[in-house]
Amino acid sequence: MPTFTMRIFRGDTARGEFRDYRVEAEEGMVVLDVIHRVQATQAPDLAVRWNCKAGKCGSCSAEVDGRPRLMCMTRMELFSEREPVTVAPIRAFPLIRDLVTDVSFNFEKAKTIPPLRLKPPEPDGTYRMMQEDIDRIQEFHKCIECFLCQDVCHVIRDHEENKRAFAGPRVFIKVASLEMHPLDTRDRTEFVRATASVGLCNITKCCTEVCPEGIHITDNAIIPLKERMADSFDPIVWLLRKFRGQTTQPA
Amino acid sequence: MNGHAVSQARPPIAAAHLRKDTWWALPLAVVGVLTSFIVYSTWAALQNAHYFVAPYLSPFYSPCLSKSCLHLTLGRGLPEFTVPIIGVVSPALLILWGPALFRLTCYYYRKAYYRSFWLAPVACAVRDVKAGYTGETRFPLILQNFHRYAWYVAVVFIVFLTWDAILAFRFPDGFGIGVGTLVMWLNVILLAGYTFSCHSCRHICGGHVDVFSKSPTRYTLWHVISRLNERHPMYAWLSLGSVGLTDLYIRLVSMGVIRDLRLL
């Protein structure tokens, strides 16, 4: 049975360090299993947040060998026994203890999103949507709120001062799902530009790279939002809208 | 938003990153390829020679608009421009700003050069090199939002390059196909793939629509472009290579270094 050296961050904001633990890993084990084994056998006070162990709750986000990952979806076969495997808390958020961080920043940002404003119902009092109308936004509904995209986004990860202005990739896919909703009438262009500061995103696609659900965050949400923002200063689009008599309501 | 969770301390980890893989290899390769292309294309554009050998016109010089062109695209050419020190301005410099702007503001290339040249970030979960960061919120980077205008221009170039590729069948002795013809068509196909898989194209052709069921044509267009868009990076690199190699092929044939093989 292979034995790994797990180099796990221990401590809080006042004092923290990486400590090594030698752990045996059976075939098929994931990083979270090994962390649990450390907790059970060597460090009962090790703080780690987890829930479903199936890649669906988004609780066990961490940085394994420097890459933001879900611990429950990261198999130990990926790593070599010859080198320590580092496990660190996600670094963009305030540390509570060991591997647990305070991710409330993301929920506070989510509260600022202008909600759905439904168009009037059909004459028979119902709302109808066709499958092709909602295929696009269903991708965004796969988000499990693990916040790995928020963690890896250098705009806030490396520049704390941007946290006040910048909403982050998770918020942008939520905004995109509302903005592209076939029954919505609200125009969130100004919200995207001014409140969520999409201009700070330089589309380097790290959010997409780390998403465990495979959501094309940059291509399907952030760039379309940037393009919708660009619509507002494109005279060709303005003319076409005038020609078609299209109007939208501001947020 | 309130200040909760913003001002509190992060994990006290000093290292700029904890990655053990070769994260530096890709940005380094991008620097190498892009620098090589910029150096070669600038040199080729300044040459003002060996860009045409019947019936092939280099994509760096198409459309050829100057009166002194070896192969005029639109019949009547513009007068020659001269500037101090440089002298006569190469016809390539009159037009290359178009495709250059398209690639410079392209969403994919932005990712590539922000990582490789700006080092912001050089790789995912690797700390930015510079302390301050304002993204694309200020001049000049805020102009990246005008990418769609560069796309409009790029579409015009595809029309000209397609016309050149059609003319590449017209040899001095009549219809024919040479290796150069195939090279030019491959280049046009790859450039069209790159241009029509663009994110702005995807948005303009249908992405802006919220209710697809009421706009079936735009939905179909959006759907097709979305499939192409998945391969946008591939088209970006292949077309970059093809445009440079097409120029090189025509240049070498024109210089007599190699001979164009006539297939038909």
Short mmCIF file of C-alpha atoms in Angstrom, two decimals:
data_model
loop_
_atom_site.label_atom_id
_atom_site.label_comp_id
_atom_site.label_asym_id
_atom_site.label_seq_id
_atom_site.Cartn_x
_atom_site.Cartn_y
_atom_site.Cartn_z
CA MET A 1 0.00 0.00 0.00
CA PRO A 2 1.54 3.35 -1.00
CA THR A 3 2.48 5.73 1.79
CA PHE A 4 2.29 9.45 1.18
CA THR A 5 3.69 12.41 3.02
CA MET A 6 0.80 14.83 3.37
CA ARG A 7 2.05 18.38 4.00
CA ILE A 8 -1.05 20.00 5.52
CA PHE A 9 -1.51 23.61 6.56
CA ARG A 10 -2.19 23.86 10.28
CA GLY A 11 -2.98 26.99 12.22
CA ASP A 12 -4.93 30.21 12.07
CA THR A 13 -4.34 33.76 10.92
CA ALA A 14 -2.02 34.51 13.84
CA ARG A 15 0.24 31.53 13.33
CA GLY A 16 0.26 28.84 10.74
CA GLU A 17 2.64 26.33 9.19
CA PHE A 18 2.73 23.23 7.05
CA ARG A 19 3.10 19.98 8.98
CA ASP A 20 3.99 16.60 7.50
CA TYR A 21 1.92 13.46 8.15
CA ARG A 22 2.81 10.02 6.80
CA VAL A 23 -0.35 8.25 5.66
CA GLU A 24 -1.10 5.02 3.85
CA ALA A 25 -3.48 5.36 0.94
CA GLU A 26 -5.46 2.46 -0.48
CA GLU A 27 -6.30 2.15 -4.14
CA GLY A 28 -9.09 4.52 -5.17
CA MET A 29 -8.69 6.87 -2.24
CA VAL A 30 -9.11 10.60 -2.75
CA VAL A 31 -7.36 13.43 -0.93
CA LEU A 32 -10.31 13.89 1.41
CA ASP A 33 -10.09 10.22 2.45
CA VAL A 34 -6.44 10.71 3.33
CA ILE A 35 -7.20 13.92 5.23
CA HIS A 36 -9.85 12.00 7.19
CA ARG A 37 -7.30 9.30 7.93
CA VAL A 38 -4.91 11.93 9.27
CA GLN A 39 -7.75 13.33 11.36
CA ALA A 40 -8.67 9.88 12.68
CA THR A 41 -5.17 8.66 13.47
CA GLN A 42 -2.79 11.56 13.97
CA ALA A 43 -4.46 14.97 14.25
CA PRO A 44 -7.97 14.80 15.73
CA ASP A 45 -8.10 18.59 15.93
CA LEU A 46 -7.52 19.09 12.17
CA ALA A 47 -10.29 21.37 10.87
CA VAL A 48 -11.67 20.47 7.44
CA ARG A 49 -15.03 21.31 5.87
CA TRP A 50 -16.77 18.56 3.95
CA ASN A 51 -20.20 17.15 3.38
CA CYS A 52 -21.25 14.97 0.43
CA LYS A 53 -17.93 13.38 -0.63
CA ALA A 54 -19.37 13.17 -4.12
CA GLY A 55 -18.39 16.45 -5.77
CA LYS A 56 -21.83 17.97 -5.39
CA CYS A 57 -21.86 20.05 -2.22
CA GLY A 58 -18.81 22.20 -2.97
CA SER A 59 -17.65 22.15 0.66
CA CYS A 60 -14.19 20.55 0.53
CA SER A 61 -12.44 23.13 -1.66
CA ALA A 62 -8.70 23.34 -1.00
CA GLU A 63 -5.43 23.83 -2.81
CA VAL A 64 -3.70 20.53 -3.45
CA ASP A 65 -0.13 20.90 -4.63
CA GLY A 66 -0.98 24.52 -5.32
CA ARG A 67 -4.00 23.89 -7.53
CA PRO A 68 -7.54 24.72 -6.40
CA ARG A 69 -9.48 21.45 -6.30
CA LEU A 70 -12.28 19.61 -4.55
CA MET A 71 -10.51 17.23 -2.18
CA CYS A 72 -13.24 14.63 -2.64
CA MET A 73 -12.71 14.53 -6.41
CA THR A 74 -8.91 14.43 -6.40
CA ARG A 75 -7.56 10.91 -6.51
CA MET A 76 -4.29 10.06 -4.77
CA GLU A 77 -3.07 8.27 -7.92
CA LEU A 78 -2.36 11.75 -9.31
CA PHE A 79 0.51 12.21 -6.88
CA SER A 80 3.90 10.68 -6.35
CA GLU A 81 4.94 9.02 -3.10
CA ARG A 82 8.39 10.49 -3.54
CA GLU A 83 7.30 14.07 -2.86
CA PRO A 84 5.09 15.54 -0.15
CA VAL A 85 1.55 16.39 -1.24
CA THR A 86 0.70 19.88 0.01
CA VAL A 87 -2.84 20.64 1.10
CA ALA A 88 -3.60 24.30 1.82
CA PRO A 89 -6.81 26.23 2.45
CA ILE A 90 -8.20 28.29 -0.43
CA ARG A 91 -6.13 31.42 -0.20
CA ALA A 92 -8.44 34.15 -1.46
CA PHE A 93 -10.62 34.13 1.65
CA PRO A 94 -10.14 34.77 5.36
CA LEU A 95 -8.86 31.79 7.28
CA ILE A 96 -10.86 30.35 10.15
CA ARG A 97 -8.54 27.45 10.99
CA ASP A 98 -6.45 24.79 9.22
CA LEU A 99 -8.25 24.04 5.95
CA VAL A 100 -11.41 26.01 6.68
CA THR A 101 -11.99 29.51 5.33
CA ASP A 102 -14.79 32.04 5.59
CA VAL A 103 -16.42 32.21 2.17
CA SER A 104 -19.19 34.64 3.15
CA PHE A 105 -17.72 37.21 0.73
CA ASN A 106 -19.34 35.26 -2.08
CA PHE A 107 -22.78 35.24 -0.49
CA GLU A 108 -22.58 38.97 0.20
CA LYS A 109 -21.74 39.58 -3.45
CA ALA A 110 -24.61 37.33 -4.57
CA LYS A 111 -27.06 39.51 -2.61
CA THR A 112 -26.26 42.46 -4.88
CA ILE A 113 -27.50 40.76 -8.08
CA PRO A 114 -30.71 42.33 -9.43
CA PRO A 115 -33.25 39.49 -9.33
CA LEU A 116 -35.45 38.14 -12.13
CA ARG A 117 -38.17 40.51 -13.32
CA LEU A 118 -40.73 38.43 -15.17
CA LYS A 119 -42.40 39.57 -18.35
CA PRO A 120 -46.22 39.55 -18.33
CA PRO A 121 -47.77 36.08 -18.59
CA GLU A 122 -49.34 34.70 -21.78
CA PRO A 123 -53.04 35.51 -22.39
CA ASP A 124 -53.95 32.19 -20.77
CA GLY A 125 -52.10 33.22 -17.62
CA THR A 126 -49.14 30.86 -18.06
CA TYR A 127 -45.46 31.25 -18.86
CA ARG A 128 -43.93 29.21 -21.65
CA MET A 129 -40.30 28.48 -22.45
CA MET A 130 -38.92 26.21 -25.13
CA GLN A 131 -35.96 23.92 -24.45
CA GLU A 132 -33.67 25.88 -26.79
CA ASP A 133 -34.43 29.01 -24.75
CA ILE A 134 -33.02 27.54 -21.56
CA ASP A 135 -30.33 25.11 -22.74
CA ARG A 136 -27.76 27.85 -22.46
CA ILE A 137 -28.54 28.86 -18.88
CA GLN A 138 -28.91 25.29 -17.63
CA GLU A 139 -25.13 25.00 -17.86
CA PHE A 140 -24.84 27.75 -15.24
CA HIS A 141 -27.25 25.95 -12.93
CA LYS A 142 -24.71 23.15 -12.53
CA CYS A 143 -22.69 25.45 -10.24
CA ILE A 144 -22.16 23.81 -6.82
CA GLU A 145 -20.78 26.97 -5.21
CA CYS A 146 -17.42 25.48 -4.32
CA PHE A 147 -15.94 28.95 -4.99
CA LEU A 148 -12.80 27.51 -6.55
CA CYS A 149 -13.35 29.98 -9.41
CA GLN A 150 -13.47 32.85 -6.95
CA ASP A 151 -10.37 31.52 -5.21
CA VAL A 152 -8.27 31.19 -8.35
CA CYS A 153 -9.39 34.51 -9.86
CA HIS A 154 -6.26 36.66 -9.61
CA VAL A 155 -8.34 39.85 -9.55
CA ILE A 156 -9.27 39.18 -5.93
CA ARG A 157 -6.77 36.46 -5.03
CA ASP A 158 -3.75 38.70 -5.62
CA HIS A 159 -5.37 42.11 -5.15
CA GLU A 160 -7.40 42.28 -1.95
CA GLU A 161 -8.34 45.88 -2.73
CA ASN A 162 -10.43 44.71 -5.69
CA LYS A 163 -12.79 42.71 -3.48
CA ARG A 164 -14.93 45.76 -2.84
CA ALA A 165 -15.55 46.40 -6.55
CA PHE A 166 -15.23 43.02 -8.23
CA ALA A 167 -17.94 40.39 -8.00
CA GLY A 168 -16.03 37.41 -9.38
CA PRO A 169 -16.75 34.52 -11.76
CA ARG A 170 -19.35 32.79 -9.59
CA VAL A 171 -21.43 35.97 -9.52
CA PHE A 172 -21.03 36.46 -13.27
CA ILE A 173 -22.48 33.05 -14.10
CA LYS A 174 -25.43 33.82 -11.84
CA VAL A 175 -25.91 37.18 -13.57
CA ALA A 176 -25.59 35.52 -16.98
CA SER A 177 -28.24 32.95 -16.08
CA LEU A 178 -30.65 35.79 -15.25
CA GLU A 179 -29.61 38.06 -18.09
CA MET A 180 -30.13 35.30 -20.69
CA HIS A 181 -33.34 34.07 -19.10
CA PRO A 182 -36.14 33.99 -21.70
CA LEU A 183 -38.72 35.38 -19.27
CA ASP A 184 -36.59 38.14 -17.79
CA THR A 185 -37.07 41.78 -18.73
CA ARG A 186 -34.34 43.43 -16.71
CA ASP A 187 -31.23 44.98 -18.26
CA ARG A 188 -28.24 44.30 -16.00
CA THR A 189 -25.67 45.94 -18.27
CA GLU A 190 -24.99 48.78 -15.87
CA PHE A 191 -24.83 46.38 -12.93
CA VAL A 192 -22.30 44.24 -14.79
CA ARG A 193 -20.20 47.29 -15.68
CA ALA A 194 -20.36 49.43 -12.55
CA THR A 195 -21.37 47.27 -9.58
CA ALA A 196 -19.83 43.94 -10.55
CA SER A 197 -16.89 45.58 -12.41
CA VAL A 198 -16.58 43.03 -15.19
CA GLY A 199 -13.89 45.28 -16.69
CA LEU A 200 -11.48 44.04 -14.03
CA CYS A 201 -11.66 40.55 -15.51
CA ASN A 202 -8.92 40.06 -18.10
CA ILE A 203 -10.38 36.72 -19.22
CA THR A 204 -7.37 34.58 -18.41
CA LYS A 205 -9.76 31.66 -17.90
CA CYS A 206 -8.39 30.25 -14.66
CA CYS A 207 -11.96 30.12 -13.35
CA THR A 208 -12.90 27.84 -16.23
CA GLU A 209 -9.81 25.68 -15.71
CA VAL A 210 -10.60 24.90 -12.08
CA CYS A 211 -14.40 24.49 -12.31
CA PRO A 212 -15.15 20.92 -11.15
CA GLU A 213 -18.49 21.04 -12.98
CA GLY A 214 -16.84 21.93 -16.29
CA ILE A 215 -18.83 25.13 -16.70
CA HIS A 216 -17.39 27.30 -19.47
CA ILE A 217 -17.45 30.32 -17.19
CA THR A 218 -15.38 32.64 -19.36
CA ASP A 219 -16.65 31.70 -22.82
CA ASN A 220 -20.31 31.26 -21.98
CA ALA A 221 -20.89 33.76 -19.18
CA ILE A 222 -18.22 36.44 -18.74
CA ILE A 223 -17.46 37.14 -22.40
CA PRO A 224 -21.17 37.26 -23.37
CA LEU A 225 -21.70 39.72 -20.50
CA LYS A 226 -18.80 41.84 -21.78
CA GLU A 227 -20.34 41.70 -25.25
CA ARG A 228 -23.75 42.73 -23.92
CA MET A 229 -22.02 45.65 -22.26
CA ALA A 230 -20.37 46.50 -25.60
CA ASP A 231 -23.81 46.47 -27.25
CA SER A 232 -24.58 49.68 -25.39
CA PHE A 233 -21.91 51.57 -27.33
CA ASP A 234 -22.20 49.82 -30.68
CA PRO A 235 -24.05 52.15 -33.10
CA ILE A 236 -24.91 49.23 -35.39
CA VAL A 237 -26.64 47.38 -32.55
CA TRP A 238 -28.34 50.63 -31.50
CA LEU A 239 -29.68 51.15 -35.01
CA LEU A 240 -30.89 47.55 -35.29
CA ARG A 241 -32.68 47.85 -31.96
CA LYS A 242 -34.31 51.11 -33.01
CA PHE A 243 -35.36 49.45 -36.26
CA ARG A 244 -36.91 46.50 -34.40
CA GLY A 245 -38.39 48.73 -31.69
CA GLN A 246 -36.64 46.72 -28.93
CA THR A 247 -36.46 48.14 -25.42
CA THR A 248 -35.16 46.78 -22.12
CA GLN A 249 -35.73 47.93 -18.58
CA PRO A 250 -32.69 48.99 -16.58
CA ALA A 251 -31.89 47.22 -13.34
CA MET B 1 -21.65 45.10 -0.17
CA ASN B 2 -20.57 45.47 3.43
CA GLY B 3 -16.97 44.96 4.47
CA HIS B 4 -17.53 41.56 6.04
CA ALA B 5 -14.87 39.03 5.14
CA VAL B 6 -12.94 41.59 3.13
CA SER B 7 -10.71 43.00 5.81
CA GLN B 8 -10.04 39.77 7.68
CA ALA B 9 -6.74 37.97 7.36
CA ARG B 10 -6.01 35.32 4.82
CA PRO B 11 -4.01 32.14 5.40
CA PRO B 12 -0.45 33.14 6.38
CA ILE B 13 1.27 31.41 3.47
CA ALA B 14 4.15 33.45 2.08
CA ALA B 15 4.96 31.42 -1.04
CA ALA B 16 3.82 32.99 -4.33
CA HIS B 17 2.51 29.57 -5.34
CA LEU B 18 2.64 25.94 -4.28
CA ARG B 19 2.43 24.39 -7.73
CA LYS B 20 4.91 21.64 -8.61
CA ASP B 21 4.06 21.16 -12.26
CA THR B 22 5.74 22.90 -15.20
CA TRP B 23 3.28 25.81 -15.17
CA TRP B 24 5.88 28.10 -16.76
CA ALA B 25 6.23 26.03 -19.94
CA LEU B 26 3.04 27.20 -21.69
CA PRO B 27 3.50 30.95 -21.18
CA LEU B 28 7.12 30.58 -22.25
CA ALA B 29 6.07 28.79 -25.43
CA VAL B 30 3.50 31.51 -26.13
CA VAL B 31 6.17 34.20 -25.75
CA GLY B 32 8.40 32.30 -28.17
CA VAL B 33 5.75 31.76 -30.85
CA LEU B 34 4.18 35.22 -30.67
CA THR B 35 7.56 36.98 -30.63
CA SER B 36 8.74 34.95 -33.61
CA PHE B 37 5.58 35.78 -35.54
CA ILE B 38 5.77 39.50 -34.73
CA VAL B 39 9.44 39.66 -35.77
CA TYR B 40 8.86 37.74 -39.02
CA SER B 41 5.65 39.59 -40.01
CA THR B 42 7.23 42.99 -39.32
CA TRP B 43 10.27 42.07 -41.38
CA ALA B 44 8.09 40.72 -44.20
CA ALA B 45 5.85 43.79 -44.15
CA LEU B 46 8.82 46.13 -44.39
CA GLN B 47 10.44 44.24 -47.28
CA ASN B 48 8.05 45.60 -49.95
CA ALA B 49 9.32 42.89 -52.30
CA HIS B 50 8.79 39.20 -53.13
CA TYR B 51 5.15 39.26 -52.04
CA PHE B 52 3.69 38.36 -55.40
CA VAL B 53 4.48 35.66 -57.89
CA ALA B 54 1.75 34.95 -60.42
CA PRO B 55 -0.88 33.97 -59.44
CA TYR B 56 -0.10 34.08 -55.73
CA LEU B 57 -0.35 37.17 -53.50
CA SER B 58 0.98 37.08 -49.94
CA PRO B 59 -1.72 37.54 -47.27
CA PHE B 60 0.49 40.19 -45.64
CA TYR B 61 -0.02 42.37 -48.73
CA SER B 62 -3.70 41.67 -49.40
CA PRO B 63 -5.57 43.76 -50.35
CA CYS B 64 -2.70 45.47 -52.13
CA LEU B 65 -3.87 49.06 -52.32
CA SER B 66 -0.81 51.10 -53.26
CA LYS B 67 -0.22 52.20 -56.87
CA SER B 68 3.23 50.59 -56.72
CA CYS B 69 1.81 47.15 -55.86
CA LEU B 70 3.08 44.18 -57.81
CA HIS B 71 -0.51 42.96 -57.93
CA LEU B 72 -3.25 45.57 -57.47
CA THR B 73 -6.35 44.20 -55.80
CA LEU B 74 -8.84 46.91 -56.68
CA GLY B 75 -7.64 48.06 -60.09
CA ARG B 76 -6.60 51.61 -59.24
CA GLY B 77 -4.06 52.07 -56.51
CA LEU B 78 -3.55 54.72 -53.89
CA PRO B 79 -0.60 57.09 -54.33
CA GLU B 80 2.61 56.04 -52.62
CA PHE B 81 3.17 57.29 -49.11
CA THR B 82 6.63 58.32 -48.08
CA VAL B 83 7.82 59.14 -44.61
CA PRO B 84 11.17 60.54 -43.51
CA ILE B 85 13.98 58.05 -42.83
CA ILE B 86 11.83 55.00 -43.83
CA GLY B 87 11.06 56.25 -47.34
CA VAL B 88 8.25 54.61 -49.31
CA VAL B 89 5.73 52.97 -46.98
CA SER B 90 5.24 49.31 -47.80
CA PRO B 91 1.70 48.47 -49.00
CA ALA B 92 1.56 45.91 -46.19
CA LEU B 93 1.70 48.66 -43.60
CA LEU B 94 -1.42 50.27 -45.10
CA ILE B 95 -3.54 47.25 -44.26
CA LEU B 96 -1.89 45.11 -41.59
CA TRP B 97 -3.36 47.24 -38.80
CA GLY B 98 -6.71 45.50 -39.51
CA PRO B 99 -5.80 41.86 -38.80
CA ALA B 100 -3.30 43.03 -36.16
CA LEU B 101 -6.07 44.82 -34.24
CA PHE B 102 -8.34 41.80 -34.57
CA ARG B 103 -5.73 39.52 -33.04
CA LEU B 104 -4.62 42.07 -30.46
CA THR B 105 -8.15 42.51 -29.08
CA CYS B 106 -9.19 38.85 -29.56
CA TYR B 107 -10.53 37.30 -26.36
CA TYR B 108 -8.31 34.26 -26.80
CA TYR B 109 -5.10 36.17 -27.53
CA ARG B 110 -5.83 38.46 -24.61
CA LYS B 111 -5.75 35.42 -22.36
CA ALA B 112 -2.51 34.29 -24.01
CA TYR B 113 -0.60 37.56 -23.76
CA TYR B 114 -1.99 38.70 -20.42
CA ARG B 115 -0.57 35.48 -19.02
CA SER B 116 2.66 35.37 -20.99
CA PHE B 117 3.70 39.01 -21.37
CA TRP B 118 1.70 40.86 -18.66
CA LEU B 119 2.23 38.02 -16.15
CA ALA B 120 -1.20 38.78 -14.71
CA PRO B 121 -1.42 35.94 -13.86
CA VAL B 122 1.40 34.00 -15.44
CA ALA B 123 -0.46 30.80 -14.55
CA CYS B 124 -3.47 29.87 -12.46
CA ALA B 125 -2.88 30.13 -8.70
CA VAL B 126 0.53 31.73 -9.28
CA ARG B 127 0.78 35.21 -7.78
CA ASP B 128 0.67 38.24 -10.10
CA VAL B 129 4.07 39.84 -10.59
CA LYS B 130 2.81 43.43 -10.39
CA ALA B 131 1.33 44.81 -7.18
CA GLY B 132 -1.44 46.96 -8.68
CA TYR B 133 -4.10 45.74 -11.07
CA THR B 134 -6.91 47.58 -12.85
CA GLY B 135 -7.72 45.05 -15.56
CA GLU B 136 -9.51 46.46 -18.59
CA THR B 137 -11.11 49.35 -16.78
CA ARG B 138 -8.74 52.12 -17.90
CA PHE B 139 -7.19 53.47 -21.09
CA PRO B 140 -5.74 51.87 -23.16
CA LEU B 141 -6.98 48.40 -22.14
CA ILE B 142 -10.59 49.56 -21.91
CA LEU B 143 -10.45 49.74 -25.72
CA GLN B 144 -10.36 45.93 -25.76
CA ASN B 145 -14.13 46.19 -25.49
CA PHE B 146 -14.17 47.43 -29.10
CA HIS B 147 -13.11 43.99 -30.35
CA ARG B 148 -16.28 43.69 -32.42
CA TYR B 149 -15.20 46.60 -34.63
CA ALA B 150 -11.97 44.77 -35.34
CA TRP B 151 -14.12 41.73 -36.21
CA TYR B 152 -16.11 43.77 -38.73
CA VAL B 153 -12.79 44.73 -40.35
CA ALA B 154 -11.51 41.13 -40.23
CA VAL B 155 -14.55 39.92 -42.17
CA VAL B 156 -13.66 42.33 -44.99
CA PHE B 157 -10.16 40.83 -45.06
CA ILE B 158 -11.62 37.32 -45.38
CA VAL B 159 -13.49 38.50 -48.49
CA PHE B 160 -10.26 39.83 -50.04
CA LEU B 161 -8.25 36.74 -49.14
CA THR B 162 -10.94 34.49 -50.59
CA TRP B 163 -10.78 36.52 -53.80
CA ASP B 164 -6.98 36.09 -53.84
CA ALA B 165 -7.40 32.35 -53.36
CA ILE B 166 -9.82 32.21 -56.31
CA LEU B 167 -7.29 34.14 -58.41
CA ALA B 168 -4.68 31.57 -57.39
CA PHE B 169 -6.30 29.22 -59.92
CA ARG B 170 -5.61 31.70 -62.75
CA PHE B 171 -2.11 31.02 -64.02
CA PRO B 172 -0.59 32.99 -66.93
CA ASP B 173 -1.36 30.00 -69.21
CA GLY B 174 -4.92 29.53 -67.94
CA PHE B 175 -6.64 27.55 -65.19
CA GLY B 176 -4.43 25.50 -62.95
CA ILE B 177 -3.70 24.30 -59.46
CA GLY B 178 -0.31 24.59 -57.85
CA VAL B 179 0.91 23.81 -54.36
CA GLY B 180 0.62 27.56 -53.75
CA THR B 181 -3.09 27.42 -54.62
CA LEU B 182 -3.63 24.78 -51.96
CA VAL B 183 -1.51 26.71 -49.48
CA MET B 184 -3.60 29.86 -50.07
CA TRP B 185 -6.90 27.99 -49.73
CA LEU B 186 -5.77 26.29 -46.55
CA ASN B 187 -4.80 29.70 -45.20
CA VAL B 188 -8.21 31.20 -46.07
CA ILE B 189 -10.06 28.29 -44.51
CA LEU B 190 -8.07 28.55 -41.28
CA LEU B 191 -8.42 32.33 -41.18
CA ALA B 192 -12.16 32.04 -41.79
CA GLY B 193 -12.32 29.42 -39.04
CA TYR B 194 -10.59 31.84 -36.71
CA THR B 195 -12.70 34.86 -37.75
CA PHE B 196 -16.06 33.12 -37.63
CA SER B 197 -15.39 31.30 -34.37
CA CYS B 198 -14.82 34.67 -32.69
CA HIS B 199 -16.70 35.42 -29.46
CA SER B 200 -17.94 38.76 -30.83
CA CYS B 201 -19.21 37.03 -33.98
CA ARG B 202 -21.01 34.52 -31.77
CA HIS B 203 -22.66 37.33 -29.84
CA ILE B 204 -23.58 39.49 -32.83
CA CYS B 205 -25.00 36.58 -34.83
CA GLY B 206 -27.25 35.30 -32.06
CA GLY B 207 -25.75 35.42 -28.58
CA HIS B 208 -27.56 38.65 -27.80
CA VAL B 209 -30.95 36.95 -28.22
CA ASP B 210 -32.71 35.82 -25.03
CA VAL B 211 -35.63 33.94 -26.60
CA PHE B 212 -34.10 31.65 -29.21
CA SER B 213 -37.38 29.94 -30.05
CA LYS B 214 -38.60 33.18 -31.58
CA SER B 215 -35.44 33.68 -33.66
CA PRO B 216 -34.73 30.28 -35.24
CA THR B 217 -32.24 31.57 -37.83
CA ARG B 218 -30.17 33.40 -35.26
CA TYR B 219 -30.39 30.38 -32.95
CA THR B 220 -29.04 28.10 -35.69
CA LEU B 221 -26.25 30.59 -36.43
CA TRP B 222 -25.41 30.90 -32.73
CA HIS B 223 -25.42 27.13 -32.38
CA VAL B 224 -23.04 26.60 -35.31
CA ILE B 225 -20.73 29.42 -34.21
CA SER B 226 -20.75 28.07 -30.65
CA ARG B 227 -19.40 24.75 -31.95
CA LEU B 228 -16.71 26.63 -33.88
CA ASN B 229 -16.04 28.84 -30.86
CA GLU B 230 -15.03 25.79 -28.82
CA ARG B 231 -12.06 25.48 -31.22
CA HIS B 232 -11.29 29.20 -31.34
CA PRO B 233 -7.84 28.80 -29.71
CA MET B 234 -6.93 26.06 -32.18
CA TYR B 235 -7.95 28.25 -35.14
CA ALA B 236 -6.10 31.18 -33.59
CA TRP B 237 -2.78 29.31 -33.57
CA LEU B 238 -3.25 27.41 -36.82
CA SER B 239 -4.23 30.55 -38.72
CA LEU B 240 -1.31 32.46 -37.22
CA GLY B 241 1.00 29.76 -38.51
CA SER B 242 -0.72 29.48 -41.89
CA VAL B 243 -0.61 33.19 -42.63
CA GLY B 244 3.11 33.34 -41.88
CA LEU B 245 3.89 30.14 -43.79
CA THR B 246 1.80 31.24 -46.79
CA ASP B 247 3.84 34.44 -46.98
CA LEU B 248 7.04 32.45 -46.58
CA TYR B 249 6.05 30.02 -49.34
CA ILE B 250 5.19 32.80 -51.80
CA ARG B 251 8.32 34.70 -50.82
CA LEU B 252 10.58 31.69 -51.42
CA VAL B 253 8.92 30.94 -54.77
CA SER B 254 9.21 34.59 -55.76
CA MET B 255 12.88 34.64 -54.79
CA GLY B 256 13.50 31.48 -56.78
CA VAL B 257 14.64 29.54 -53.73
CA ILE B 258 11.96 26.89 -54.29
CA ARG B 259 9.81 26.05 -57.29
CA ASP B 260 6.03 25.94 -57.12
CA LEU B 261 4.89 22.45 -58.06
CA ARG B 262 2.07 22.59 -60.60
CA LEU B 263 -0.48 19.88 -59.82
CA LEU B 264 -2.94 20.57 -62.64
#
